[in-house]
Amino acid sequence: MSPSSVRPESGTAATPVDDALADLIDLERYPLDQPGSDAYREAVARVRSQLHDDGCALLARFIREDRLAALREESEALSPQAFFSDNSVNPYVTPDDPDLPEDHPVRCFQHYTNGFVAKDLIPDQAIVKRLYRNATFQRFIADCLEEPVIHEFADPIAGLVINVMPEDTELPWHFDTNEFIVSLMTRRPESGGEFQYCPDIRRPGDENFAGVQRVLEGDHDEVRSLTLNTGDLQLFKGRYSMHRVAAAKGQRLCTLLGYAKAPDMMGSLEHTRKIYGRVTQQHIDADNQRRHDRLMG
Ligand SMILES: O=C(O)CCC(=O)C(=O)O
Ligand SMILES: [Fe+2]
């Protein structure tokens, strides 16, 4: 992907970046404030090419070094509000289907024990919420994803959550409901906790159950691994690339910033109940809406 393919709207004059963003992001490395510049186009092109090749892009040292302690402490302070699951899920977070053979991926239920701090529990003034809602940040992410625009979730619980993984918790192989996710490591564990993923193991209209089954059975030939440091940002196509978090020493806190192509994104009833322990009337109302990509979950 050549830098010149960044959409022309981004190539207009530089827009002023609010102080909060300049104070937080390493703008030398990632010039979000200079959308017309070569440096901006190059930063976007690097992310795009990683996403094309790998379904995953790493923006190392995205957060300024002098803000890392505040970022980590904020997540640590919010982490006791996580809802912890001790449950079983298949990779699609769907119910069992007894009509399928026992070794089918839909019937592969794995233990998970991580927790999430939900969006409505993260204060408006929190660093991660200000970043999530920032228009300049959103435009940069949209450019990286080659989307004309991205939207915050309509979901009152999901969309911006902190994944809380005390030592010895598990987040097993799964696909995400949303097509892509932006992750910000807010506390790197002492060791381990790598992000493991299978790039584009399924596609719209093609579940590739055989390939998924091979990975679930322990064949890691197609599995890649990424270690994030505190303050690193990651863009990831989680609806197509099955992924999990490896066991860690020490607490791992990763903030997940979910955006959607449409403004009405809501998590499913089943998923929301399992992961966050509660649903709202908005979730019940949205339950009739179905996706059309012929993929589960
Ligand atoms: O914490 C992470 O790096 C990823 C978490 C994840 O995959 C999820 O919550 O769906
Ligand atoms: Fe995920």
PDB file of N, CA, C and O in Angstrom, residues 224-259:
ATOM      1  N   ARG A 224       0.685 -16.845  15.255  1.00  0.00           N
ATOM      2  CA  ARG A 224       1.718 -15.824  15.486  1.00  0.00           C
ATOM      3  C   ARG A 224       1.556 -15.264  16.896  1.00  0.00           C
ATOM      4  O   ARG A 224       0.490 -15.378  17.492  1.00  0.00           O
ATOM      5  N   SER A 225       2.609 -14.642  17.363  1.00  0.00           N
ATOM      6  CA  SER A 225       2.621 -14.187  18.750  1.00  0.00           C
ATOM      7  C   SER A 225       3.140 -12.750  18.833  1.00  0.00           C
ATOM      8  O   SER A 225       4.091 -12.394  18.134  1.00  0.00           O
ATOM      9  N   LEU A 226       2.503 -11.952  19.655  1.00  0.00           N
ATOM     10  CA  LEU A 226       2.887 -10.547  19.781  1.00  0.00           C
ATOM     11  C   LEU A 226       2.974 -10.178  21.256  1.00  0.00           C
ATOM     12  O   LEU A 226       2.057 -10.463  22.028  1.00  0.00           O
ATOM     13  N   THR A 227       4.076  -9.535  21.628  1.00  0.00           N
ATOM     14  CA  THR A 227       4.217  -9.057  23.004  1.00  0.00           C
ATOM     15  C   THR A 227       4.086  -7.544  23.004  1.00  0.00           C
ATOM     16  O   THR A 227       4.826  -6.853  22.303  1.00  0.00           O
ATOM     17  N   LEU A 228       3.137  -7.026  23.764  1.00  0.00           N
ATOM     18  CA  LEU A 228       2.933  -5.577  23.840  1.00  0.00           C
ATOM     19  C   LEU A 228       3.531  -5.041  25.131  1.00  0.00           C
ATOM     20  O   LEU A 228       3.375  -5.648  26.191  1.00  0.00           O
ATOM     21  N   ASN A 229       4.195  -3.897  25.030  1.00  0.00           N
ATOM     22  CA  ASN A 229       4.646  -3.184  26.220  1.00  0.00           C
ATOM     23  C   ASN A 229       3.582  -2.170  26.627  1.00  0.00           C
ATOM     24  O   ASN A 229       2.760  -1.749  25.795  1.00  0.00           O
ATOM     25  N   THR A 230       3.635  -1.753  27.884  1.00  0.00           N
ATOM     26  CA  THR A 230       2.705  -0.722  28.345  1.00  0.00           C
ATOM     27  C   THR A 230       2.831   0.512  27.438  1.00  0.00           C
ATOM     28  O   THR A 230       3.940   0.982  27.194  1.00  0.00           O
ATOM     29  N   GLY A 231       1.691   0.991  26.921  1.00  0.00           N
ATOM     30  CA  GLY A 231       1.698   2.166  26.043  1.00  0.00           C
ATOM     31  C   GLY A 231       1.736   1.830  24.561  1.00  0.00           C
ATOM     32  O   GLY A 231       1.640   2.723  23.721  1.00  0.00           O
ATOM     33  N   ASP A 232       1.862   0.531  24.215  1.00  0.00           N
ATOM     34  CA  ASP A 232       1.811   0.119  22.806  1.00  0.00           C
ATOM     35  C   ASP A 232       0.352  -0.011  22.369  1.00  0.00           C
ATOM     36  O   ASP A 232      -0.496  -0.487  23.131  1.00  0.00           O
ATOM     37  N   LEU A 233       0.098   0.365  21.122  1.00  0.00           N
ATOM     38  CA  LEU A 233      -1.245   0.253  20.543  1.00  0.00           C
ATOM     39  C   LEU A 233      -1.223  -0.852  19.493  1.00  0.00           C
ATOM     40  O   LEU A 233      -0.231  -1.024  18.774  1.00  0.00           O
ATOM     41  N   GLN A 234      -2.325  -1.571  19.393  1.00  0.00           N
ATOM     42  CA  GLN A 234      -2.432  -2.670  18.426  1.00  0.00           C
ATOM     43  C   GLN A 234      -3.754  -2.544  17.681  1.00  0.00           C
ATOM     44  O   GLN A 234      -4.792  -2.267  18.287  1.00  0.00           O
ATOM     45  N   LEU A 235      -3.719  -2.725  16.360  1.00  0.00           N
ATOM     46  CA  LEU A 235      -4.949  -2.814  15.574  1.00  0.00           C
ATOM     47  C   LEU A 235      -5.073  -4.256  15.109  1.00  0.00           C
ATOM     48  O   LEU A 235      -4.090  -4.833  14.624  1.00  0.00           O
ATOM     49  N   PHE A 236      -6.273  -4.816  15.237  1.00  0.00           N
ATOM     50  CA  PHE A 236      -6.396  -6.254  15.005  1.00  0.00           C
ATOM     51  C   PHE A 236      -7.761  -6.594  14.426  1.00  0.00           C
ATOM     52  O   PHE A 236      -8.785  -6.103  14.897  1.00  0.00           O
ATOM     53  N   LYS A 237      -7.749  -7.483  13.408  1.00  0.00           N
ATOM     54  CA  LYS A 237      -9.009  -7.908  12.780  1.00  0.00           C
ATOM     55  C   LYS A 237      -9.532  -9.159  13.483  1.00  0.00           C
ATOM     56  O   LYS A 237      -9.309 -10.281  13.043  1.00  0.00           O
ATOM     57  N   GLY A 238     -10.210  -8.945  14.608  1.00  0.00           N
ATOM     58  CA  GLY A 238     -10.578 -10.041  15.504  1.00  0.00           C
ATOM     59  C   GLY A 238     -11.756 -10.882  15.064  1.00  0.00           C
ATOM     60  O   GLY A 238     -12.007 -11.941  15.634  1.00  0.00           O
ATOM     61  N   ARG A 239     -12.507 -10.443  14.052  1.00  0.00           N
ATOM     62  CA  ARG A 239     -13.641 -11.257  13.600  1.00  0.00           C
ATOM     63  C   ARG A 239     -13.181 -12.377  12.663  1.00  0.00           C
ATOM     64  O   ARG A 239     -13.875 -13.368  12.486  1.00  0.00           O
ATOM     65  N   TYR A 240     -12.016 -12.204  12.074  1.00  0.00           N
ATOM     66  CA  TYR A 240     -11.521 -13.182  11.099  1.00  0.00           C
ATOM     67  C   TYR A 240     -10.322 -13.972  11.605  1.00  0.00           C
ATOM     68  O   TYR A 240     -10.027 -15.039  11.081  1.00  0.00           O
ATOM     69  N   SER A 241      -9.615 -13.423  12.588  1.00  0.00           N
ATOM     70  CA  SER A 241      -8.397 -14.068  13.093  1.00  0.00           C
ATOM     71  C   SER A 241      -8.640 -14.583  14.507  1.00  0.00           C
ATOM     72  O   SER A 241      -8.785 -13.795  15.448  1.00  0.00           O
ATOM     73  N   MET A 242      -8.698 -15.905  14.654  1.00  0.00           N
ATOM     74  CA  MET A 242      -8.911 -16.470  15.989  1.00  0.00           C
ATOM     75  C   MET A 242      -7.696 -16.131  16.869  1.00  0.00           C
ATOM     76  O   MET A 242      -6.566 -16.126  16.394  1.00  0.00           O
ATOM     77  N   HIS A 243      -7.936 -15.839  18.141  1.00  0.00           N
ATOM     78  CA  HIS A 243      -6.850 -15.374  19.000  1.00  0.00           C
ATOM     79  C   HIS A 243      -7.087 -15.753  20.459  1.00  0.00           C
ATOM     80  O   HIS A 243      -8.195 -16.110  20.850  1.00  0.00           O
ATOM     81  N   ARG A 244      -6.011 -15.670  21.240  1.00  0.00           N
ATOM     82  CA  ARG A 244      -6.094 -15.904  22.683  1.00  0.00           C
ATOM     83  C   ARG A 244      -4.942 -15.169  23.370  1.00  0.00           C
ATOM     84  O   ARG A 244      -4.022 -14.662  22.709  1.00  0.00           O
ATOM     85  N   VAL A 245      -4.991 -15.103  24.692  1.00  0.00           N
ATOM     86  CA  VAL A 245      -3.900 -14.502  25.469  1.00  0.00           C
ATOM     87  C   VAL A 245      -3.211 -15.626  26.242  1.00  0.00           C
ATOM     88  O   VAL A 245      -3.882 -16.419  26.919  1.00  0.00           O
ATOM     89  N   ALA A 246      -1.889 -15.697  26.126  1.00  0.00           N
ATOM     90  CA  ALA A 246      -1.133 -16.747  26.828  1.00  0.00           C
ATOM     91  C   ALA A 246      -1.068 -16.436  28.322  1.00  0.00           C
ATOM     92  O   ALA A 246      -1.220 -15.284  28.741  1.00  0.00           O
ATOM     93  N   ALA A 247      -0.834 -17.459  29.107  1.00  0.00           N
ATOM     94  CA  ALA A 247      -0.720 -17.301  30.564  1.00  0.00           C
ATOM     95  C   ALA A 247       0.408 -16.320  30.902  1.00  0.00           C
ATOM     96  O   ALA A 247       1.399 -16.223  30.178  1.00  0.00           O
ATOM     97  N   ALA A 248       0.214 -15.566  31.982  1.00  0.00           N
ATOM     98  CA  ALA A 248       1.188 -14.530  32.352  1.00  0.00           C
ATOM     99  C   ALA A 248       1.614 -14.672  33.797  1.00  0.00           C
ATOM    100  O   ALA A 248       0.913 -15.271  34.615  1.00  0.00           O
ATOM    101  N   LYS A 249       2.766 -14.063  34.104  1.00  0.00           N
ATOM    102  CA  LYS A 249       3.178 -13.862  35.500  1.00  0.00           C
ATOM    103  C   LYS A 249       2.894 -12.400  35.819  1.00  0.00           C
ATOM    104  O   LYS A 249       3.390 -11.505  35.130  1.00  0.00           O
ATOM    105  N   GLY A 250       2.101 -12.155  36.826  1.00  0.00           N
ATOM    106  CA  GLY A 250       1.731 -10.787  37.179  1.00  0.00           C
ATOM    107  C   GLY A 250       0.475 -10.358  36.434  1.00  0.00           C
ATOM    108  O   GLY A 250       0.124 -10.938  35.407  1.00  0.00           O
ATOM    109  N   GLN A 251      -0.199  -9.338  36.948  1.00  0.00           N
ATOM    110  CA  GLN A 251      -1.462  -8.882  36.343  1.00  0.00           C
ATOM    111  C   GLN A 251      -1.239  -8.271  34.965  1.00  0.00           C
ATOM    112  O   GLN A 251      -0.295  -7.518  34.756  1.00  0.00           O
ATOM    113  N   ARG A 252      -2.132  -8.593  34.035  1.00  0.00           N
ATOM    114  CA  ARG A 252      -2.115  -8.012  32.692  1.00  0.00           C
ATOM    115  C   ARG A 252      -3.388  -7.188  32.518  1.00  0.00           C
ATOM    116  O   ARG A 252      -4.499  -7.714  32.723  1.00  0.00           O
ATOM    117  N   LEU A 253      -3.225  -5.909  32.147  1.00  0.00           N
ATOM    118  CA  LEU A 253      -4.375  -5.033  31.916  1.00  0.00           C
ATOM    119  C   LEU A 253      -4.288  -4.465  30.513  1.00  0.00           C
ATOM    120  O   LEU A 253      -3.302  -3.798  30.164  1.00  0.00           O
ATOM    121  N   CYS A 254      -5.277  -4.748  29.702  1.00  0.00           N
ATOM    122  CA  CYS A 254      -5.261  -4.288  28.314  1.00  0.00           C
ATOM    123  C   CYS A 254      -6.595  -3.604  28.022  1.00  0.00           C
ATOM    124  O   CYS A 254      -7.656  -4.197  28.224  1.00  0.00           O
ATOM    125  N   THR A 255      -6.539  -2.351  27.580  1.00  0.00           N
ATOM    126  CA  THR A 255      -7.768  -1.619  27.293  1.00  0.00           C
ATOM    127  C   THR A 255      -8.160  -1.845  25.837  1.00  0.00           C
ATOM    128  O   THR A 255      -7.321  -1.708  24.943  1.00  0.00           O
ATOM    129  N   LEU A 256      -9.412  -2.219  25.616  1.00  0.00           N
ATOM    130  CA  LEU A 256      -9.893  -2.547  24.276  1.00  0.00           C
ATOM    131  C   LEU A 256     -10.831  -1.442  23.799  1.00  0.00           C
ATOM    132  O   LEU A 256     -11.848  -1.157  24.449  1.00  0.00           O
ATOM    133  N   LEU A 257     -10.459  -0.808  22.681  1.00  0.00           N
ATOM    134  CA  LEU A 257     -11.243   0.294  22.131  1.00  0.00           C
ATOM    135  C   LEU A 257     -11.968  -0.226  20.886  1.00  0.00           C
ATOM    136  O   LEU A 257     -11.345  -0.465  19.850  1.00  0.00           O
ATOM    137  N   GLY A 258     -13.270  -0.442  21.037  1.00  0.00           N
ATOM    138  CA  GLY A 258     -14.050  -1.019  19.946  1.00  0.00           C
ATOM    139  C   GLY A 258     -14.749   0.065  19.142  1.00  0.00           C
ATOM    140  O   GLY A 258     -15.423   0.925  19.708  1.00  0.00           O
ATOM    141  N   TYR A 259     -14.572   0.006  17.825  1.00  0.00           N
ATOM    142  CA  TYR A 259     -15.292   0.919  16.932  1.00  0.00           C
ATOM    143  C   TYR A 259     -16.015   0.077  15.887  1.00  0.00           C
ATOM    144  O   TYR A 259     -15.634  -1.072  15.630  1.00  0.00           O
TER     145      TYR A 259
END
